[in-house]
Coordinates of C-alpha atoms in Angstrom, one line a residue:
X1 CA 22.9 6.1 -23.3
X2 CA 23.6 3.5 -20.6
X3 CA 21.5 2.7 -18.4
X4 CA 21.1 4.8 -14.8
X5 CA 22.4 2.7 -11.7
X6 CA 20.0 0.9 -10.1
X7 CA 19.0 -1.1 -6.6
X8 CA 21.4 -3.7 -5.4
X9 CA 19.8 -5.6 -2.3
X10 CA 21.8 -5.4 0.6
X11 CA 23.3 -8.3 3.0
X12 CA 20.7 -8.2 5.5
X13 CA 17.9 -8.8 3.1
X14 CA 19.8 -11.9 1.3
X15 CA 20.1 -13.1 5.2
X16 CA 16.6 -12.8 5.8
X17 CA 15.0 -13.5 2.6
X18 CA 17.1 -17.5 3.2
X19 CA 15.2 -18.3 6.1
X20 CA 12.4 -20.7 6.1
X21 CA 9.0 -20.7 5.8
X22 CA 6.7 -22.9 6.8
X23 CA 2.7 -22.3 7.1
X24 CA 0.6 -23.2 10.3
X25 CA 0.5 -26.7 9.2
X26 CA 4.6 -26.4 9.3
X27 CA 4.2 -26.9 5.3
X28 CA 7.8 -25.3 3.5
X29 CA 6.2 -21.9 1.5
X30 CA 7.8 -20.1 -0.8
X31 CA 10.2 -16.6 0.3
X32 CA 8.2 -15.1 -2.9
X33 CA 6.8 -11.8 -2.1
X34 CA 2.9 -13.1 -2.1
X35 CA 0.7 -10.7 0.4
X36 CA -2.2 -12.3 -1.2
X37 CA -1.7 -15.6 -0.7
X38 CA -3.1 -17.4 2.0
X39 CA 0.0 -19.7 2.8
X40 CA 2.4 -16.5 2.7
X41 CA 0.3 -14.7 5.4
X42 CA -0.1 -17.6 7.7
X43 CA 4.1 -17.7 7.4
X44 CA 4.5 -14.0 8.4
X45 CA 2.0 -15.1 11.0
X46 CA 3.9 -18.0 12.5
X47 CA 7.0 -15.6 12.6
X48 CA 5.2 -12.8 14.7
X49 CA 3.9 -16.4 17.0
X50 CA 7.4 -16.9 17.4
X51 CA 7.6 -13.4 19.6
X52 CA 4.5 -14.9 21.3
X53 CA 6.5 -18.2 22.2
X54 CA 9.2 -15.6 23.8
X55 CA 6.8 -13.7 25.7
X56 CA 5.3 -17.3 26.9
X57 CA 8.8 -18.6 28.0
X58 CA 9.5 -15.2 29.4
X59 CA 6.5 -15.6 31.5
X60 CA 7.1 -19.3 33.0
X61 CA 10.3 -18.6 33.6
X62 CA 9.5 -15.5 35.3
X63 CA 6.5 -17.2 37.4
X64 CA 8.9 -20.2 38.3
X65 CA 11.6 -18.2 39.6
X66 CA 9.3 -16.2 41.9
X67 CA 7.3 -19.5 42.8
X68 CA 11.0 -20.8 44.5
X69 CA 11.7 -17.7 45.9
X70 CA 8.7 -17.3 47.8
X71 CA 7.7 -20.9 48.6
X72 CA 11.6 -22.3 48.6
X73 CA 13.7 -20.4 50.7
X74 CA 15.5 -21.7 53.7
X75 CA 14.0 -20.3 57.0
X76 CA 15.7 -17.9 58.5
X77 CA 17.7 -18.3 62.2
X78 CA 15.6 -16.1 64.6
X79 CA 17.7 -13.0 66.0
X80 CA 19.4 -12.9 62.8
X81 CA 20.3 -9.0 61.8
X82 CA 22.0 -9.4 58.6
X83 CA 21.1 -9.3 55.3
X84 CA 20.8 -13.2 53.5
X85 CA 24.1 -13.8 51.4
X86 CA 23.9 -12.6 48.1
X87 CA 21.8 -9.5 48.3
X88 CA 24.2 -7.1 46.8
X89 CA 24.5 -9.3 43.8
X90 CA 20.6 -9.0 43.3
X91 CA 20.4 -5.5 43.5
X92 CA 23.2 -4.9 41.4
X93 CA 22.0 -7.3 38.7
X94 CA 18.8 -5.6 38.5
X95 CA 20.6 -2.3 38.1
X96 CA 22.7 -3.7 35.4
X97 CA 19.6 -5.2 33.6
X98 CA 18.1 -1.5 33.6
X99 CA 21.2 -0.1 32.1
X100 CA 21.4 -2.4 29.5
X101 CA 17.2 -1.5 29.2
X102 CA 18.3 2.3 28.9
X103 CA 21.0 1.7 25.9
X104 CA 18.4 -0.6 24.5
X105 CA 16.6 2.5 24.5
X106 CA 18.9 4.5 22.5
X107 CA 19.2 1.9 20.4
X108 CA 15.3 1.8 19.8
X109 CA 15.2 5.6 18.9
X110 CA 18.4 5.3 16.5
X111 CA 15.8 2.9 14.6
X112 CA 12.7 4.7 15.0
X113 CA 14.4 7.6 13.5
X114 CA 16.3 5.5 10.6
X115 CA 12.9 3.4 9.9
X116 CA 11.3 7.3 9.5
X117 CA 13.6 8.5 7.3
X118 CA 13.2 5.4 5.0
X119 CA 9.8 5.8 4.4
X120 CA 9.7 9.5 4.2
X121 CA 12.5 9.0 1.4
X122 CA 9.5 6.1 -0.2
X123 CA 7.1 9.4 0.0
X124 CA 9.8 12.0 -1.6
X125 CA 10.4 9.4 -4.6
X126 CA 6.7 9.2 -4.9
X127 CA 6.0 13.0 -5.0
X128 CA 8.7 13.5 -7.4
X129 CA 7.4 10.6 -10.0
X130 CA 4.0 12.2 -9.7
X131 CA 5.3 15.6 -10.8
X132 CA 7.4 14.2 -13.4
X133 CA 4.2 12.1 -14.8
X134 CA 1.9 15.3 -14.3
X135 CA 4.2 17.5 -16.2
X136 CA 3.9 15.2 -18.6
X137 CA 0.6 15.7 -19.2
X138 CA 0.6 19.1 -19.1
X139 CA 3.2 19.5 -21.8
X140 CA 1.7 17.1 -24.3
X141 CA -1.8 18.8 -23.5
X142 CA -0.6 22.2 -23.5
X143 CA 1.3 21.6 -27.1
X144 CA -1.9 19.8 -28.8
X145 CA -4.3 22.8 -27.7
X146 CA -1.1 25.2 -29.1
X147 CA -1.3 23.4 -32.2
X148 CA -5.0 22.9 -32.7
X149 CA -5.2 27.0 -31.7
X150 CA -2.8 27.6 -34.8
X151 CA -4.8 25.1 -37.1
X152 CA -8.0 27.2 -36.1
X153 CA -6.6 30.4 -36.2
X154 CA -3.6 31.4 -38.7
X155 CA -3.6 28.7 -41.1
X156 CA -7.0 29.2 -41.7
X157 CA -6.7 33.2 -41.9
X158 CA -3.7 32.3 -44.1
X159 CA -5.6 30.1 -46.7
X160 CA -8.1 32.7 -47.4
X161 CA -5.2 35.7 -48.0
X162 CA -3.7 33.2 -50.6
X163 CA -6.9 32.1 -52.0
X164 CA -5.9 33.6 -55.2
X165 CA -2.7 30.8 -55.3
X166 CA -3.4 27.8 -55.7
X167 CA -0.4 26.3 -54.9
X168 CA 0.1 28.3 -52.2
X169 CA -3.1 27.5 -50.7
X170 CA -2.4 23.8 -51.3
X171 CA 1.4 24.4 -49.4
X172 CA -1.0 26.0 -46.3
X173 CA -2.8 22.7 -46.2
X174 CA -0.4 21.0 -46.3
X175 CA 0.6 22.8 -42.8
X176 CA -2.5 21.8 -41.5
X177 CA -2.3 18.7 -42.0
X178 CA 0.9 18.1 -40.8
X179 CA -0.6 19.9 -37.8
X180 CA -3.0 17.9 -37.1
X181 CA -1.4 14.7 -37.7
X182 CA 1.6 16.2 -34.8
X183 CA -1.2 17.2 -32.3
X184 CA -2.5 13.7 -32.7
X185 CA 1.1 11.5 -32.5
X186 CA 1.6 14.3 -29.5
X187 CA -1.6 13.1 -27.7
X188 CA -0.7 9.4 -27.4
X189 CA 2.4 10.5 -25.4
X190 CA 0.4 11.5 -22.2
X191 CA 0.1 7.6 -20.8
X192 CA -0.5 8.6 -17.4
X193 CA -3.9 10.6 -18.1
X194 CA -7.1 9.2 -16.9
X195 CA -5.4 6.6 -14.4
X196 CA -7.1 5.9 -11.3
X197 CA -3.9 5.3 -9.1
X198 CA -2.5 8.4 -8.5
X199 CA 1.0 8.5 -6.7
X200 CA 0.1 11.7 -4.4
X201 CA -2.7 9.5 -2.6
X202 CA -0.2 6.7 -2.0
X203 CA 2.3 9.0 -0.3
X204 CA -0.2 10.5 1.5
X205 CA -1.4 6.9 3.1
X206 CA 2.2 6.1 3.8
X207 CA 3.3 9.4 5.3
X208 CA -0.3 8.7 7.4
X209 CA 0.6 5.5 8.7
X210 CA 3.8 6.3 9.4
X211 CA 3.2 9.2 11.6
X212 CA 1.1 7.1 13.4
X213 CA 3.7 4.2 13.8
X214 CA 6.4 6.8 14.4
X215 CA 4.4 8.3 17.7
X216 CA 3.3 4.4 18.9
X217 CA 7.3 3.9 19.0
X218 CA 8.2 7.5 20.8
X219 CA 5.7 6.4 23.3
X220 CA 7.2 3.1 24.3
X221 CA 10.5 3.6 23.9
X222 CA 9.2 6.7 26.7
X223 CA 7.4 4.0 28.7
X224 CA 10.5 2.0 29.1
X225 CA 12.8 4.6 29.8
X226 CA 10.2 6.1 32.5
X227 CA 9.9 2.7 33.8
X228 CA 13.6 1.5 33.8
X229 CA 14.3 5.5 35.7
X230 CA 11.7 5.0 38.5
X231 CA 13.1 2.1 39.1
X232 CA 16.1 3.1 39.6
X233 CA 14.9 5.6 41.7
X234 CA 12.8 3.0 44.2
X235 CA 16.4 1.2 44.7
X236 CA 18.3 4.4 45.3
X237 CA 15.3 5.2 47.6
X238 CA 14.5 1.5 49.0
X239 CA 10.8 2.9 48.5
X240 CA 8.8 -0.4 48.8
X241 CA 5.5 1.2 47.5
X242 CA 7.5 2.8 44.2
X243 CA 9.6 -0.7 43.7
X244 CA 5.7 -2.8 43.5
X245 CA 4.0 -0.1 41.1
X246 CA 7.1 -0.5 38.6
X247 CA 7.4 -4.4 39.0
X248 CA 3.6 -4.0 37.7
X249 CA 4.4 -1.6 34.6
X250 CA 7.9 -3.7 34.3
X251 CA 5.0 -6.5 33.4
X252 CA 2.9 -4.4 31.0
X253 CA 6.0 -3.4 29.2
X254 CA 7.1 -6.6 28.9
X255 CA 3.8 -8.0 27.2
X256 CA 4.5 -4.7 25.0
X257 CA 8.3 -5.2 23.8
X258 CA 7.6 -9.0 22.7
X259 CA 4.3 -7.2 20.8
X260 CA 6.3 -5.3 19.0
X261 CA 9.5 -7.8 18.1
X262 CA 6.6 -9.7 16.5
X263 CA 5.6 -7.3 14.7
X264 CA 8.9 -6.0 13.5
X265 CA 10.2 -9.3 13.0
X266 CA 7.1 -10.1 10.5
X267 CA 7.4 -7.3 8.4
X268 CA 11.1 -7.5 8.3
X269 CA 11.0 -10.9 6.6
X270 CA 8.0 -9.6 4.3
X271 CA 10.0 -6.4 3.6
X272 CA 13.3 -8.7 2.6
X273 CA 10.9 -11.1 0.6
X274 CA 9.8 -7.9 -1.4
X275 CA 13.2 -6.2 -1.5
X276 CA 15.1 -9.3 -3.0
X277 CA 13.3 -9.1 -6.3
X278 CA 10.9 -5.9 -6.1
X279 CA 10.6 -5.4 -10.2
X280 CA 8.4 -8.4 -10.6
X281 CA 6.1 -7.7 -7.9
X282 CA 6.1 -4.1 -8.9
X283 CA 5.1 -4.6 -12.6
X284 CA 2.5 -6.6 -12.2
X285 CA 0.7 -4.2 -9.2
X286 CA 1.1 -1.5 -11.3
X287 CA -0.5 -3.2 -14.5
X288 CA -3.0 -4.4 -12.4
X289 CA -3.7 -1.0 -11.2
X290 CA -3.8 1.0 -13.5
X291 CA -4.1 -1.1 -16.6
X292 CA -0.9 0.1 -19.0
X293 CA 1.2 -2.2 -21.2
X294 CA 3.8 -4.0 -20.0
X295 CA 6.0 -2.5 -22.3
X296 CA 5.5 1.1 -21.0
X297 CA 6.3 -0.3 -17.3
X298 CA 9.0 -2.7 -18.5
X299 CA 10.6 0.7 -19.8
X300 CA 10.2 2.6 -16.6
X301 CA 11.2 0.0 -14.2
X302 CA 14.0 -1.7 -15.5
X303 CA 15.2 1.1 -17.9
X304 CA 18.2 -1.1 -20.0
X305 CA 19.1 -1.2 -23.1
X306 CA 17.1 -4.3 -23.7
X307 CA 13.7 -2.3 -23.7
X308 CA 13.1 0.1 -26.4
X309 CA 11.7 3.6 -25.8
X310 CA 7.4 2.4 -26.4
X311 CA 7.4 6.2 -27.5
X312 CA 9.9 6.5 -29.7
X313 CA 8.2 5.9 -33.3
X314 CA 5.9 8.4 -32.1
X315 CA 8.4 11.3 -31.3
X316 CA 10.1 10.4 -34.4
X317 CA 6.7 10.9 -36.0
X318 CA 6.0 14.4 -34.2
X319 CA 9.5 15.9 -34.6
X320 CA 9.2 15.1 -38.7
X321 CA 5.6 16.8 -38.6
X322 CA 7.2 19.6 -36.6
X323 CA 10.2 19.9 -39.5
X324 CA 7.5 19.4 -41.9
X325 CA 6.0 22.2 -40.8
X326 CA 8.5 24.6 -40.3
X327 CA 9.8 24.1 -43.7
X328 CA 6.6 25.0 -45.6
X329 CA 6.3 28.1 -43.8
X330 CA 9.8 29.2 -44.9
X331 CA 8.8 28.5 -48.7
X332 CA 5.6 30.3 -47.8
X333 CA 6.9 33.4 -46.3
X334 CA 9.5 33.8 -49.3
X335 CA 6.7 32.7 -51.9
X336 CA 3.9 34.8 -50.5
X337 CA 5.3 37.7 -48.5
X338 CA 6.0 39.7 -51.4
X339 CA 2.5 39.2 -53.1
X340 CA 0.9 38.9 -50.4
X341 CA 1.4 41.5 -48.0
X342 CA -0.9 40.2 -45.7
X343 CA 0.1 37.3 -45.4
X344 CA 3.2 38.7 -43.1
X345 CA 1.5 38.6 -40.1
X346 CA 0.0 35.2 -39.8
X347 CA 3.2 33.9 -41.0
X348 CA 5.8 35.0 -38.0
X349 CA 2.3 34.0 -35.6
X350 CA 2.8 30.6 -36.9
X351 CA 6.5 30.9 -36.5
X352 CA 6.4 31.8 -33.0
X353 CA 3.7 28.7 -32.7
X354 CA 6.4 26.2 -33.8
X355 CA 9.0 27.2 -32.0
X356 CA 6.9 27.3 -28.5
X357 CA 6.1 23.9 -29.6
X358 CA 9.8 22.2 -30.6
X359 CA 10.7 23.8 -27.0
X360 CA 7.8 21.5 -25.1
X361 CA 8.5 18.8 -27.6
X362 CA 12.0 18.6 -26.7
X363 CA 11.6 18.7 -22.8
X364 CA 8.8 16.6 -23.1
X365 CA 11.3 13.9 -24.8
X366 CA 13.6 14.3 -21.8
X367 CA 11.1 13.9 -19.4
X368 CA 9.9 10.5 -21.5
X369 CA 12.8 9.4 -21.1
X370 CA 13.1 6.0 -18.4
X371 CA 15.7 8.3 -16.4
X372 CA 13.8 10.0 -14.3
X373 CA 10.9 8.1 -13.3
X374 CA 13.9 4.8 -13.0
X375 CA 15.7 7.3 -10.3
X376 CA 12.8 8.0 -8.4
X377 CA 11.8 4.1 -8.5
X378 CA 15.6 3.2 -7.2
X379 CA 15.7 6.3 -4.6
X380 CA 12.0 4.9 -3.2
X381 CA 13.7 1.1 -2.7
X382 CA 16.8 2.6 -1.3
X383 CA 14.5 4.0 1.5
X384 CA 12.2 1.4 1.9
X385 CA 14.7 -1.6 1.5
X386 CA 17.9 -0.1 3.0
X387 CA 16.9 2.6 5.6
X388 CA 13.7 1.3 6.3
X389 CA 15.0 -2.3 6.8
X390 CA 17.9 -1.3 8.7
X391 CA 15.7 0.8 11.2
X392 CA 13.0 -2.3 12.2
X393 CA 16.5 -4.3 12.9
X394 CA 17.5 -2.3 15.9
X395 CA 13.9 -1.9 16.6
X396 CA 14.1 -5.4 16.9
X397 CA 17.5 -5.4 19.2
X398 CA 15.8 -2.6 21.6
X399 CA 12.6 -5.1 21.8
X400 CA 15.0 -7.7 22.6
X401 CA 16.6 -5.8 24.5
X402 CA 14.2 -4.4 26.5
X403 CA 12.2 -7.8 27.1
X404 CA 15.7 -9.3 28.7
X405 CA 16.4 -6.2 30.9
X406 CA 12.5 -6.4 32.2
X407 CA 12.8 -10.3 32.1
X408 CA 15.7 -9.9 34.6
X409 CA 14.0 -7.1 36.7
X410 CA 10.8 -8.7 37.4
X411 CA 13.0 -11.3 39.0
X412 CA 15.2 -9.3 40.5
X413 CA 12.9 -7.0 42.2
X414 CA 10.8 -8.8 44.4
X415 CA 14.2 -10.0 45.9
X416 CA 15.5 -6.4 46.2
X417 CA 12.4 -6.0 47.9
X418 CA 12.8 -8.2 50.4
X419 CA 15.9 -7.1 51.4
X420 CA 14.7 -3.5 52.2
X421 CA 14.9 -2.1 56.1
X422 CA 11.9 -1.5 57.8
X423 CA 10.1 2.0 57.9
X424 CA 10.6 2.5 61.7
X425 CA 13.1 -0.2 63.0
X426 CA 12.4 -1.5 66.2
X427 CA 14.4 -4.8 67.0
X428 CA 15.8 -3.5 70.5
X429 CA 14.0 -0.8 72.2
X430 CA 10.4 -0.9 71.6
X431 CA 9.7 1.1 68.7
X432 CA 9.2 5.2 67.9
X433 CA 5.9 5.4 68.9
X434 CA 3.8 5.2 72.2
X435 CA 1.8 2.9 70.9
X436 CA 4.3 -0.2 70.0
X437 CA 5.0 -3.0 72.6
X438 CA 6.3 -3.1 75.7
X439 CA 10.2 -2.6 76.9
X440 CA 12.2 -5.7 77.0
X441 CA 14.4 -5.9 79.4
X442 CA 17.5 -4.8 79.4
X443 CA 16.9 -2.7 76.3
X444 CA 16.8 0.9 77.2
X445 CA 20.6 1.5 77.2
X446 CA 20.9 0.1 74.2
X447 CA 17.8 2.0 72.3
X448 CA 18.7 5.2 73.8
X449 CA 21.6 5.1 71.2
X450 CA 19.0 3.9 68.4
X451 CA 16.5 6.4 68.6
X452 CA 17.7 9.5 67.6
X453 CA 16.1 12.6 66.4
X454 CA 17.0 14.6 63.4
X455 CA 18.5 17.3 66.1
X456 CA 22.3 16.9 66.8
X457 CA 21.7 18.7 70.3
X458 CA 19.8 16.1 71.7
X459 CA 21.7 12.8 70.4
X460 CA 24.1 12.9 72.4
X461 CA 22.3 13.2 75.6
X462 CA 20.6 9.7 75.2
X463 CA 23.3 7.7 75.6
X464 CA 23.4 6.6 79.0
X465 CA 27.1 6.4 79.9
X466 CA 28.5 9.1 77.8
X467 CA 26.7 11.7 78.4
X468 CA 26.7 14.5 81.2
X469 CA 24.7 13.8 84.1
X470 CA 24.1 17.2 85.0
X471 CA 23.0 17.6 81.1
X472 CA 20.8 14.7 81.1
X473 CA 19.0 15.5 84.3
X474 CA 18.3 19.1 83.2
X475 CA 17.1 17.2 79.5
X476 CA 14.9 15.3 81.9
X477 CA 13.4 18.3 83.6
X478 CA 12.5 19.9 80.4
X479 CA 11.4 17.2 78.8
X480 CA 9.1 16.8 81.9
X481 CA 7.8 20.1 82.2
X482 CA 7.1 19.8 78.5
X483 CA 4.9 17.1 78.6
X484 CA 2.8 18.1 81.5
X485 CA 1.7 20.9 79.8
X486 CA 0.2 19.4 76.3
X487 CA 0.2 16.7 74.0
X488 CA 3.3 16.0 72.0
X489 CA 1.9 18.8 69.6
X490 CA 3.6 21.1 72.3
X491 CA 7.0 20.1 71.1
X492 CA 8.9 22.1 68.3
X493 CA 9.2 18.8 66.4
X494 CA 8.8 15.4 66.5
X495 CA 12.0 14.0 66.9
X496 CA 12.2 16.2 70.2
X497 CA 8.9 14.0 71.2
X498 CA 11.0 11.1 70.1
X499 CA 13.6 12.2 72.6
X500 CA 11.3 12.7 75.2
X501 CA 9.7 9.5 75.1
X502 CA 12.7 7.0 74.6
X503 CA 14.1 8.9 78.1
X504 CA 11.2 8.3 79.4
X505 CA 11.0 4.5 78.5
X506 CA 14.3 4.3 79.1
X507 CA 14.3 5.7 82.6
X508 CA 16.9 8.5 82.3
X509 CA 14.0 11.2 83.9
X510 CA 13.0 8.5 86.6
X511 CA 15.2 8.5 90.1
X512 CA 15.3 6.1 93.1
X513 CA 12.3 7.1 95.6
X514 CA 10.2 8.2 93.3
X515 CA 11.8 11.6 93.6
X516 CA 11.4 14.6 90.8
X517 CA 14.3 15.8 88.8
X518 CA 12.8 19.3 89.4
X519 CA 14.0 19.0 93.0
X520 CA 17.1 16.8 93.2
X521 CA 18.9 18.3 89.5
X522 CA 22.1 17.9 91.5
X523 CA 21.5 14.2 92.4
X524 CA 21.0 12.7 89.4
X525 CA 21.0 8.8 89.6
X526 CA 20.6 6.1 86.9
X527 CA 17.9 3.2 87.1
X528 CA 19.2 -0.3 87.4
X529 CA 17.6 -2.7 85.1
X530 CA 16.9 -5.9 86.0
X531 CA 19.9 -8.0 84.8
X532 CA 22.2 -5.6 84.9
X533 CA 24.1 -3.0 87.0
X534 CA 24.6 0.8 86.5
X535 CA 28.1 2.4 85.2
X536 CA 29.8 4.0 87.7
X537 CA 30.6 7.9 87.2
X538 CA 34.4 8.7 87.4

């Protein structure tokens, strides 16, 4: 029978198993799998340094840029209104740097869920070999009791019915000892009983750790979508206080995603180092372990026709005992059946006996054979070196990716920032508030236009020239009898009280003489301000 296909390594771990080594004194190691050497561990070590160096970089760059922003820029001409060229570009290229962060983030859960998979195929693969190897065990110990039972039992009731024959007694030892001798070839098939390693325990540590490495990923690939949304949002809002709190966890995250591509991109290269030739590495942990020959493993794990079947010569040796057997019961049953009545019925007992026991013998040569346990070896590297592998490279492109989007925002931002409108603008008139400077002149006609309140019905009233003057001087009377009789509490809302008090900086309640727009509403007159002259009414 040929041999059952095996594991191929794939492009991606020739690719990374050919890149060099070197150990912290820049020393050329070995790509050998070696987790125990010293030299191999400080080379997985200088790779995850090399995500350290990014994040370093990342950080100058970062500190530079903001440095020259701050202490660099060209003063700006006083009076000036618009926005400083290039704004638009900023905020865009910060939007576009969070985009890219968000499909960086797909990306990221595409490999968590691919890296998952891999190892929970590694844990399958390891269940299965573990009820192939225990049901091995419990065949070859269930058939030696069966056997033992029968030597104890029939044969022995059978040698004292035909204690009167001779050489019929001397055909029931006979039995017995062939018996005895298959229980005992039967026993030295069960290899895997009284090993310490046990393949259950070692899924169970991997399914553990994985779990745990699953949920650290599903929480920063949530960080960083959380983080990339928000600030989306403080643009769309131009919400100063939101924009600061996310350049602070766009920092943290950061220092997070280059963590991470370390860390991926070290056991990456250890995985590839392992994948490219994982037979050698895996024979000799396994004979470590749990102390078998080489030639049992060399059976399991390469399964070719090169290496013989270690069990063979004693199958061969249990199936002729078994034959042995089953023929000296037929020349006893047709010997001593019709002499011996008695004899009957611990004859087709014994019967029964061998053929329970050439059933378990012959599953229990399928289940020696290097088929199985091979296939669940192949099926656990396919996960670990193909699925597994393949899911820490586009962890590794969402780190990446992710680092460069929050690279770009960090610089970005405080920029965006800057270009922000005030809370309350106040460049002509005043300001919104009683409390704010003084008028400058010549401003009222001007802010009357500004200020608005979130009321339609009173917008239009402010502006000096445009409006009614019968309108506006009844506005003014309200306005005026409102505020003599309470705070600005009295008013329905505040943008009413913003009305109010804008007219009343402005002037549009106040009339030559000192006179009261409660007793001259059909003379309404506007205030000249110094510098200029009032519009005449057509």
């Amino acid at each position: 029978m040929g041999a059952p296909p095996g594991y191929r390594p794939s492009a991606w771990v020739h690719l990374l198993h050919q890149l060099p080594r070197a150990d912290f004194q820049l020393r050329p190691v070995p790509s050998g799998f070696a987790p125990r050497d010293q030299e191999y561990q400080q080379a997985l070590l200088l790779v995850a340094a090399l995500a350290g160096l990014g994040l370093g970089l990342s950080l100058i760059f970062i500190a530079v840029y903001l440095i020259r922003f701050c202490c660099c820029r060209p003063p700006e001409p006083p009076g000036a209104k618009s926005p400083p060229p290039g704004g638009g570009c900023v905020i865009w290229s910060c939007i576009a740097a969070l985009l890219v962060g968000c499909a960086g983030i797909g990306i990221g859960f595409y490999g968590n869920s691919e890296t998952s998979d891999g190892v929970s195929q590694l844990s399958s693969a390891l269940l299965h070999a573990n009820h192939t190897l225990s049901t091995i065990d419990d065949l070859v110990l269930e058939t030696v009791e069966r056997l033992g039972e029968a030597v104890r039992t029939e044969l022995t009731t059978l040698e004292e019915v035909l204690s009167e024959r001779v050489e019929l007694v001397a055909a029931t030892r006979g039995a017995r000892r062939q018996a005895e001798a298959a229980a005992q070839h039967l026993q030295g098939l069960a290899f895997w009983q009284g090993v310490s390693l046990s393949p259950v325990q070692v899924a169970e540590d991997v399914t553990f750790v994985e779990e745990y490495r699953w949920l650290a990923y599903v929480l920063l690939l949530l960080l960083v979508l959380l983080v990339c949304l928000f600030t989306l949002l403080g643009l769309a809002k131009q919400s100063k206080w939101l924009v600061v709190v996310m350049t602070a966890m766009s920092l943290l995250v950061l220092v997070l995603s280059w963590g991470s591509m370390g860390l991926e991109a070290a056991t990456a290269v250890g995985l590839s180092d392992f994948c490219s030739n994982p037979d050698t590495y895996v024979l000799n942990l396994t004979q470590e372990e749990t102390g078998l020959s080489s030639d049992i493993l060399n059976y399991y794990f390469l399964c070719n026709q090169a290496v013989s079947n270690p069990f063979q010569q004693r199958l061969t040796l249990s199936q002729r005992a078994l034959a042995s057997i089953h023929s000296q019961l037929q020349g006893l049953e047709r010997e001593a059946v019709p002499q011996f009545p008695a004899a009957q019925k611990p004859l087709l007992s014994l019967e029964e006996t061998l053929n329970v026991t050439e059933g378990s013998f012959h599953q229990l040569v399928a289940l020696l054979h290097c088929r199985s346990l091979h296939k669940d070896y192949g099926s656990a590297l396919r996960g670990l070196c193909e699925d597994a592998l393949e899911g820490l490279l586009f962890l590794m492109l969402f780190s990446l990716l992710s680092a460069g989007a929050l690279a770009t925002t960090l610089c970005s931002l405080p920029r965006a920032w800057a270009l922000f409108p005030p809370r309350n603008p106040s460049a002509l008139c005043s300001g919104s508030l009683p409390s704010e400077p003084p008028l400058q002149p010549g401003a009222c006609l001007s802010s009357s236009a500004q200020h608005r309140s979130g009321s339609e019905s009173h917008m239009h009233i402010l502006t000096m020239e445009e409006a009614d003057p019968r309108k506006r001087t009844n506005l003014a009377l309200d306005l005026n009898v409102r505020a003599s009789t309470g705070t600005k509490s009295s008013f329905q809302s505040r943008g009413m009280y913003k009305a109010w008090w804008v007219s009343e900086r402005c002037g549009i309640n106040s009339l030559p003489g000192g006179s009261n727009p409660a007793r001259d509403v059909r003379k309404p007159k506007c205030v000249p301000v110094k510098g200029q002259t009032c519009s005449k009414r057509k």
